[in-house]
Coordinates of C-alpha atoms and ligand atoms in Angstrom, one line a residue:
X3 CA 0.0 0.0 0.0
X4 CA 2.0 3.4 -1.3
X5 CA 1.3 6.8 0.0
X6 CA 0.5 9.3 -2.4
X7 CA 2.2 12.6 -2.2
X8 CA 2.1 15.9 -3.3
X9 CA 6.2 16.4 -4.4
X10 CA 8.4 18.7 -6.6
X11 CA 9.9 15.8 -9.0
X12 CA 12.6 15.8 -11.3
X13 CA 11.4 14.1 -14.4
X14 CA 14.3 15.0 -16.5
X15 CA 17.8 17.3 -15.8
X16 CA 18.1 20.9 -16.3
X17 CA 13.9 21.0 -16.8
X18 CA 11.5 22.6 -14.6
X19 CA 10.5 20.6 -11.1
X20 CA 6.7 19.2 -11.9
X21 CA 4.6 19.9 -9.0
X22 CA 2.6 16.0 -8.8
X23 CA -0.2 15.2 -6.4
X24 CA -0.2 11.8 -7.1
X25 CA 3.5 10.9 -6.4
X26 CA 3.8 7.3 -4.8
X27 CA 6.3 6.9 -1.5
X28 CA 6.3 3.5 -0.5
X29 CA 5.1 2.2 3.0
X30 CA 8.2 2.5 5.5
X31 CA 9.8 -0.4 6.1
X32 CA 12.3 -2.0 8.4
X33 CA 14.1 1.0 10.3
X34 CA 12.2 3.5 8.4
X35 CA 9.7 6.0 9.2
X36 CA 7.1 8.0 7.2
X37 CA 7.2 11.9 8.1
X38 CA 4.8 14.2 7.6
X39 CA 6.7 17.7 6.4
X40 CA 6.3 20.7 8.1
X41 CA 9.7 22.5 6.5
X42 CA 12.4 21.9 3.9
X43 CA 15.3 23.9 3.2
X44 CA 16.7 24.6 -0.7
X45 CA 20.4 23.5 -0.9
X46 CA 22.2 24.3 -3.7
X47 CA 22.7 20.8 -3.9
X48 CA 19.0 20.2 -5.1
X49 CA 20.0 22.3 -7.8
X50 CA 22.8 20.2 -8.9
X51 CA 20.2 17.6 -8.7
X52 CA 18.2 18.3 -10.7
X53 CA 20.7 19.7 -13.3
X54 CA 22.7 16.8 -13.2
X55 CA 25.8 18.3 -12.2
X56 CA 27.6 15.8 -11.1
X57 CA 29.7 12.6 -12.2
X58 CA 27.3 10.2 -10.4
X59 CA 24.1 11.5 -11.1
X60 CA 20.9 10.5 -9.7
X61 CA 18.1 8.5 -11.5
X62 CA 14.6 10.8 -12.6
X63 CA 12.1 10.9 -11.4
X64 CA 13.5 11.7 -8.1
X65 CA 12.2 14.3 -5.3
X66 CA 15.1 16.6 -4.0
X67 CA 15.4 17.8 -0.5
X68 CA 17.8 16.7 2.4
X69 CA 16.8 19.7 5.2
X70 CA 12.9 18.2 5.9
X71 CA 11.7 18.6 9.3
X72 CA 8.3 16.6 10.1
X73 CA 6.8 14.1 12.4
X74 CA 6.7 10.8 12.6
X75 CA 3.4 9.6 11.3
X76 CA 4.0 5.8 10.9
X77 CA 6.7 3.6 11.5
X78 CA 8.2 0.4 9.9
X79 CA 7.3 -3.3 11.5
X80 CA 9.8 -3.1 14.9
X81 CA 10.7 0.1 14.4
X82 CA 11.3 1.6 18.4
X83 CA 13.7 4.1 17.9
X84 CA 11.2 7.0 17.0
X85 CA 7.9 7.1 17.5
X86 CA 4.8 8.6 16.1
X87 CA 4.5 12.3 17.1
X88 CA 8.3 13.1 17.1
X89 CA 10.0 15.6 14.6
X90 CA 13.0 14.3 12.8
X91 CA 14.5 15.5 9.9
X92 CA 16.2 13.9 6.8
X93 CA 19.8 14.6 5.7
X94 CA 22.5 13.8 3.1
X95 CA 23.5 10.9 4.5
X96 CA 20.3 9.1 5.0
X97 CA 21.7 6.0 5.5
X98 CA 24.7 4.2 5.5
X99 CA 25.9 0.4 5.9
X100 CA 26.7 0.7 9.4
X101 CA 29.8 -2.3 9.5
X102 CA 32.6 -1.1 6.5
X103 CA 36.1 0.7 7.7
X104 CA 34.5 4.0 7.4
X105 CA 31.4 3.7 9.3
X106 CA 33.4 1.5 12.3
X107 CA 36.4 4.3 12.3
X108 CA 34.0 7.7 12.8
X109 CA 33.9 8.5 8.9
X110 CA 30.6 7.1 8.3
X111 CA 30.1 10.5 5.5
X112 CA 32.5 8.5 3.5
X113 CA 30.8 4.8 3.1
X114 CA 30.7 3.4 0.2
X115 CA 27.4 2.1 0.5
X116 CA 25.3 5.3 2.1
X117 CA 22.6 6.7 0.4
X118 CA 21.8 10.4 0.1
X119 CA 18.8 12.4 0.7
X120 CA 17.3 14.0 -2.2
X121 CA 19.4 12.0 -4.3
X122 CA 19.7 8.3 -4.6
X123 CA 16.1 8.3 -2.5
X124 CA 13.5 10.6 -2.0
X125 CA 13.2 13.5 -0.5
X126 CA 12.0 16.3 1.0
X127 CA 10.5 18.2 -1.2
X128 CA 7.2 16.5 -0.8
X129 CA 4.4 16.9 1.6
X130 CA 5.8 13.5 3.3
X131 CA 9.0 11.6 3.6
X132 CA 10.9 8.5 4.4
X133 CA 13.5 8.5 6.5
X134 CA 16.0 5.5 8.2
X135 CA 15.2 6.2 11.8
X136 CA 18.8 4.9 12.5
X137 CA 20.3 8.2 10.5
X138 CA 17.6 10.6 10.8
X139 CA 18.1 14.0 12.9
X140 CA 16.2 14.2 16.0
X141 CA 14.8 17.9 16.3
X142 CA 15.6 19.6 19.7
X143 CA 12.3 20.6 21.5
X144 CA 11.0 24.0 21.2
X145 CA 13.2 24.1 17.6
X146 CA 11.9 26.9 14.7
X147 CA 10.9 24.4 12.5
X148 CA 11.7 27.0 9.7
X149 CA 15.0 28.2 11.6
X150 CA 16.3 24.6 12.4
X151 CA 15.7 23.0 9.0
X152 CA 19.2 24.8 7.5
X153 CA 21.2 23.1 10.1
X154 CA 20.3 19.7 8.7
X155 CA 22.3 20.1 5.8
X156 CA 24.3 23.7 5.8
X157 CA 24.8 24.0 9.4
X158 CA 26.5 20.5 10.0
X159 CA 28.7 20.9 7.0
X160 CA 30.1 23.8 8.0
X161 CA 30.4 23.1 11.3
X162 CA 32.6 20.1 10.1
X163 CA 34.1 22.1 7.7
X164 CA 35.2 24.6 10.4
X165 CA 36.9 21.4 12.7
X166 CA 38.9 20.6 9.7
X167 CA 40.4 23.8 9.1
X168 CA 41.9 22.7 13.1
X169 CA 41.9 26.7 13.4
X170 CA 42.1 27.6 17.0
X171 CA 39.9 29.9 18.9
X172 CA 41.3 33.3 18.5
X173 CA 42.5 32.6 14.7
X174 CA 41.7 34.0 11.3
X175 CA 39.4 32.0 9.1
X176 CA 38.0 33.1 5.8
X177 CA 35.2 31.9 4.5
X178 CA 34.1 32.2 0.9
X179 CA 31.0 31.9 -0.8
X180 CA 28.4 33.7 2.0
X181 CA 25.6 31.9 0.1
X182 CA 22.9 29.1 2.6
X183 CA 26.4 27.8 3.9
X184 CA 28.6 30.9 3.9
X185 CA 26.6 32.8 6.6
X186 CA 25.9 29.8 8.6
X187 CA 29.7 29.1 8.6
X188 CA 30.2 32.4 10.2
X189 CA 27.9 32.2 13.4
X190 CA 29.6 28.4 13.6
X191 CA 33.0 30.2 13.3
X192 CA 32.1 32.9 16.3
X193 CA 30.3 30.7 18.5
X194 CA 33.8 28.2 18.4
X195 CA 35.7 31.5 19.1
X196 CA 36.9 32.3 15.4
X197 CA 37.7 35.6 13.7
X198 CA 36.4 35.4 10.6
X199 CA 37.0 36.9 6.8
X200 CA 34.5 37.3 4.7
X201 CA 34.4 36.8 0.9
X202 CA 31.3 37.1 -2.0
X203 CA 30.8 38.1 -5.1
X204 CA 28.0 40.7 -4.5
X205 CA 28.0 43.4 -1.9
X206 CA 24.3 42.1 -0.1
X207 CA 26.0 38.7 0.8
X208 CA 29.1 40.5 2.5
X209 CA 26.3 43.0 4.0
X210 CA 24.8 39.5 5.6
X211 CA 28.5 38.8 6.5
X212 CA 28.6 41.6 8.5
X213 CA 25.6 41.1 10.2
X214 CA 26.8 37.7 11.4
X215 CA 29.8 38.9 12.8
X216 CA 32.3 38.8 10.3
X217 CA 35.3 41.3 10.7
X218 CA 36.3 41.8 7.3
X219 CA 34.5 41.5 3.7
X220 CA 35.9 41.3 0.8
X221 CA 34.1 41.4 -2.7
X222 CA 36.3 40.0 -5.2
X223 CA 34.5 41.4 -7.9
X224 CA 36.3 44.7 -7.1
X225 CA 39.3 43.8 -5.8
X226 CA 42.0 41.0 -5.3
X227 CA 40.7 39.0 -2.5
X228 CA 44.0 37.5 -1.8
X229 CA 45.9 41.0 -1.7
X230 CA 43.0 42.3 0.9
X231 CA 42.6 38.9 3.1
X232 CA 46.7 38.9 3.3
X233 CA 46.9 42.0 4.3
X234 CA 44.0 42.3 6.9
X235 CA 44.5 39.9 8.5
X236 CA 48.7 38.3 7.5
X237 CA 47.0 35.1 6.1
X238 CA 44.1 32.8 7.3
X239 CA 45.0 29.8 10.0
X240 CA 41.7 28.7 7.9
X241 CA 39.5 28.8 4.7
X242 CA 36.3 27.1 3.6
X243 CA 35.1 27.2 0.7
X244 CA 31.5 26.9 -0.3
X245 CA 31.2 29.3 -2.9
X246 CA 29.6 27.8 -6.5
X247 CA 32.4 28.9 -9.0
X248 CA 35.6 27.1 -9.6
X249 CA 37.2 30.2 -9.6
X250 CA 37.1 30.7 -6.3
X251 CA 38.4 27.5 -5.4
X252 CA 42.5 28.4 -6.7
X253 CA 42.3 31.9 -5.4
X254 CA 40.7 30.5 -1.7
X255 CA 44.8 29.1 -1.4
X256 CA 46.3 32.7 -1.9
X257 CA 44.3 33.2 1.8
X258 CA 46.3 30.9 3.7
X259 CA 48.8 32.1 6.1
X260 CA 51.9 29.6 6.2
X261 CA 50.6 25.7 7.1
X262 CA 47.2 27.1 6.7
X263 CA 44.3 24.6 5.7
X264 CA 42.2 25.0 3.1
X265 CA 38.8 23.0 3.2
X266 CA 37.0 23.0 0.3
X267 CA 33.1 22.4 0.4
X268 CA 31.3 23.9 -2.3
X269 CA 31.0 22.0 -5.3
X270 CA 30.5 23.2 -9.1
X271 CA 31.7 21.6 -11.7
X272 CA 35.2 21.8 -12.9
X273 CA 38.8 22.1 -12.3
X274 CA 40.9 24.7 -10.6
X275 CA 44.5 25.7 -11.3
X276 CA 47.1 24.9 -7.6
X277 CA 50.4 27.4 -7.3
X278 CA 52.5 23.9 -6.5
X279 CA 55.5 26.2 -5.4
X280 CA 53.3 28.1 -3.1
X281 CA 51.5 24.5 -2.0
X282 CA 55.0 23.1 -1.0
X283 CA 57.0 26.3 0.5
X284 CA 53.9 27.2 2.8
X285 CA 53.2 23.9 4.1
X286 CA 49.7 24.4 3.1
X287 CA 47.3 21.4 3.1
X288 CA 43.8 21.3 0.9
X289 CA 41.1 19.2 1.6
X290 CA 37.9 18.1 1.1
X291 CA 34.9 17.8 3.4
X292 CA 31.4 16.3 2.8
X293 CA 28.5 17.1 5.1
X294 CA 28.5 15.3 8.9
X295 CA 28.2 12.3 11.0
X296 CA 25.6 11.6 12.9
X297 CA 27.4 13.1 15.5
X298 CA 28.2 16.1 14.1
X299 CA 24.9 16.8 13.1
X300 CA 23.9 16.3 16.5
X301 CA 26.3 18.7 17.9
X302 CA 25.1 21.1 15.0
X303 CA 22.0 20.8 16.3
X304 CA 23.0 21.7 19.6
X305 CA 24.4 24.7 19.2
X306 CA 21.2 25.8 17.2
X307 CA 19.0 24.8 20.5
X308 CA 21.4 27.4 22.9
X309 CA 20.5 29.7 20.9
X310 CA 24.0 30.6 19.3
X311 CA 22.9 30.4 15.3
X312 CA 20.1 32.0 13.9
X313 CA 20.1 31.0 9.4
X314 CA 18.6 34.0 7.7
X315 CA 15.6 32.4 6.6
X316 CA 12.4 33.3 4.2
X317 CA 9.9 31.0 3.4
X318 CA 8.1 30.1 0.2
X319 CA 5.4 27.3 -0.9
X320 CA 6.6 24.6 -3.1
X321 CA 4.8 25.6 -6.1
X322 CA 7.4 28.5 -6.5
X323 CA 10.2 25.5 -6.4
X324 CA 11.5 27.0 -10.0
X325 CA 11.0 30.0 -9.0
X326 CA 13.6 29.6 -6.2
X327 CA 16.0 27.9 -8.1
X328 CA 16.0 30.4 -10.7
X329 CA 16.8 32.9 -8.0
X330 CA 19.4 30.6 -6.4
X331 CA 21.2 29.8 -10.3
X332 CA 21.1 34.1 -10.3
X333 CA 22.6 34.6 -6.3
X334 CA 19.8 36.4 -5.8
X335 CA 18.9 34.2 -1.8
X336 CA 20.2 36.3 1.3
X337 CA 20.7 33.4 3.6
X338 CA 18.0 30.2 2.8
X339 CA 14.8 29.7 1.5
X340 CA 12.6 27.3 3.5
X341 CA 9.5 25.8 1.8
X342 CA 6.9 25.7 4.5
X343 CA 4.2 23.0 3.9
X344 CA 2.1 24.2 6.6
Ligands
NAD4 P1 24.2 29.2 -2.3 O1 23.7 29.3 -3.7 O2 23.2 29.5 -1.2 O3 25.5 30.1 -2.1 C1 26.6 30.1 -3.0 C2 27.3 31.4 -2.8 O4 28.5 31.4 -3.5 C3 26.5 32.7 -3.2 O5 26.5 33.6 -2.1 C4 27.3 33.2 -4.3 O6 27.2 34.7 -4.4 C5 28.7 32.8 -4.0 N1 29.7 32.8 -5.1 C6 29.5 32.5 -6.4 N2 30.6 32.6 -7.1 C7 31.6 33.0 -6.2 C8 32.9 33.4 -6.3 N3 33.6 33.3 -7.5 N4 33.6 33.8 -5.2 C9 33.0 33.8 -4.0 N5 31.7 33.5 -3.8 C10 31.0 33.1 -4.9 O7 24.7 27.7 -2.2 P2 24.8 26.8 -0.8 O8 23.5 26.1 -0.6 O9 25.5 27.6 0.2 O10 25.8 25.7 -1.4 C11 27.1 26.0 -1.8 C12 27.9 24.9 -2.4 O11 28.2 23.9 -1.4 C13 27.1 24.1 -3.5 O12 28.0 23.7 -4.5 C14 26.6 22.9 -2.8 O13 26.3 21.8 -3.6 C15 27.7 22.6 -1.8 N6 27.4 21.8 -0.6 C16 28.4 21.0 -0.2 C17 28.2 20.2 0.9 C18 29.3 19.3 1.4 O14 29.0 18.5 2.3 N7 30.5 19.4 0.9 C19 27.0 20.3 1.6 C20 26.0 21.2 1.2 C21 26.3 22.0 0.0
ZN5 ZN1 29.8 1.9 5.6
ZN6 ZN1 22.8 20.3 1.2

């Protein structure tokens, strides 16, 4: 017996979302839960979804969405981890295999066998979900449903992001791209005690930048990022990068202090030109970081309950799904959109 669902579906890539009524989830199954959507955040992500972006692409039709927050509204046969009446949310890593060297060593976000929300299953850009009650995000109590849903996905990854810079309270870090991530990044970077640069490509995201707390902004539309990050701050102990142009990606290096790390997060398509010499002399090392463990996304989540981030949010229905994306393909979003299903 399938549910039927309202959902924004990808039938085909780089084509319009179709709004269905009639889309089928199936019942949930063992450690699964269906959820009943009360919020969804847009990642960026969705958008390289849906436009096929990336090497491993995902099979149409498919429903995007890995920030849902619902409740519980059935569970799977012996299901007793969640019950019906709590929220949980669905993430990137929506499951994973539980027994290979990553999941037993604490790296879990790099099995082999996990599947990803929004991408190789369903979800959350539909009235109701399915989640693995095993990876699913427990929402604190008293949680903005509208406010939290960002941490699912941008909050924990920059929050991960930020440890694997190893930056030090009371260091520089920049970070680049102040898009859904960017400004989330910088109320992670604060709250662990972080100074924090600033760079965009448009003077409203850097305005946002400030507003979160970042010292310095640089738009490197009108001037050389690298030349005004070096000498504001003598280098960065840390950079993350989560902006959507590859071009940002060779010039984040040139912000490093000496045995500075780079972590990059953001991810369009293409290559980037590395200054090997500069690589080598300045003992810098580049990485790359995907989302969070369970863990981390609970720790995420817990700094969201004290009260310490706040996501610039707006909300919109999911009919105007197109709509948003067209905005989000222009960098035309200060902070999220949230589709609100209530
Ligand atoms: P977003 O659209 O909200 O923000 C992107 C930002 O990048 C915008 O503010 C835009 O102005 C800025 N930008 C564009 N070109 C730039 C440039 N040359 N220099 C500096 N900034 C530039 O997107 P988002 O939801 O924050 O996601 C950002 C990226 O991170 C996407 O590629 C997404 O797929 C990826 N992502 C990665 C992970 C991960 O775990 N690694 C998780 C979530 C999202
Ligand atoms: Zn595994
Ligand atoms: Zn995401």
């Amino acid at each position: 017996m399938n549910t039927q669902i309202k959902a924004a579906v990808v039938t085909a890539f780089q084509q319009p979302l179709s709004v269905e009524t009639n889309y089928e989830l199936p019942e949930p199954g063992p450690n699964q839960a269906l959820v009943k959507l009360v919020t969804s955040g847009v990642c960026h992500t969705d958008l390289h979804a849906a436009e096929g972006d990336w090497p491993v692409k995902p099979s149409p039709p498919f429903v995007p969405g890995h920030e849902g927050v619902g409740e519980v509204v059935a569970v799977g046969p012996g299901v007793t981890d969640v019950k019906v009446g709590d929220m949980v949310g669905n993430a990137w890593l929506w499951s994973a295999c539980g027994s290979c060297e990553y999941c037993e060593t604490g790296w879990e976000t790099l099995c082999e066998q996990q599947r990803n929300g929004g991408y190789s299953v369903d979800g959350s850009f539909g009235d109701h979900m399915i989640v693995d009650t095993r990876y699913a995000a427990r929402i604190p109590e008293g949680a903005d449903p509208v406010e939290v849903a960002p941490v699912l996905c941008a909050g924990v990854t920059v929050l991960k992001a930020l440890k694997r810079t190893e930056a030090r309270p009371g260091q520089w870090v920049a970070i680049t791209g102040i898009g859904g991530l960017g400004h989330i990044a910088i109320q992670y970077a604060k709250a662990l005690g972080l100074r924090v640069a600033a760079v965009d490509i448009a003077d409203e995201k850097l305005e946002l930048a400030r507003k979160h707390g970042a010292e310095i902004t640089v738009n490197a539309k009108n001037e050389d990022p690298i030349e005004a990050i070096q000498k504001a701050t003598g280098g960065v102990h840390g950079v993350v990068v989560t902006a959507v142009h590859p071009a940002a990606f060779g010039q984040a290096i040139g912000f490093a202090r000496r045995g500075g790390t780079i972590v990059f997060v953001g991810l369009p398509a293409g290559d980037f030109p590395a200054p090997i010499f500069d690589v080598v002399l300045k003992g810098l090392t580049i990485r790359g970081s995907i989302v969070g463990t369970r863990r981390d996304l609970k720790e995420a989540l817990e700094f969201y309950a004290r009260g310490l981030i706040h996501p610039t949010v707006a909300t919109r229905p999911l009919e105007e799904i197109n709509e948003v994306f067209d905005e989000m393909r222009q960098g035309k979003i200060d902070g999220r959109v949230v589709i609100d299903y209530r």
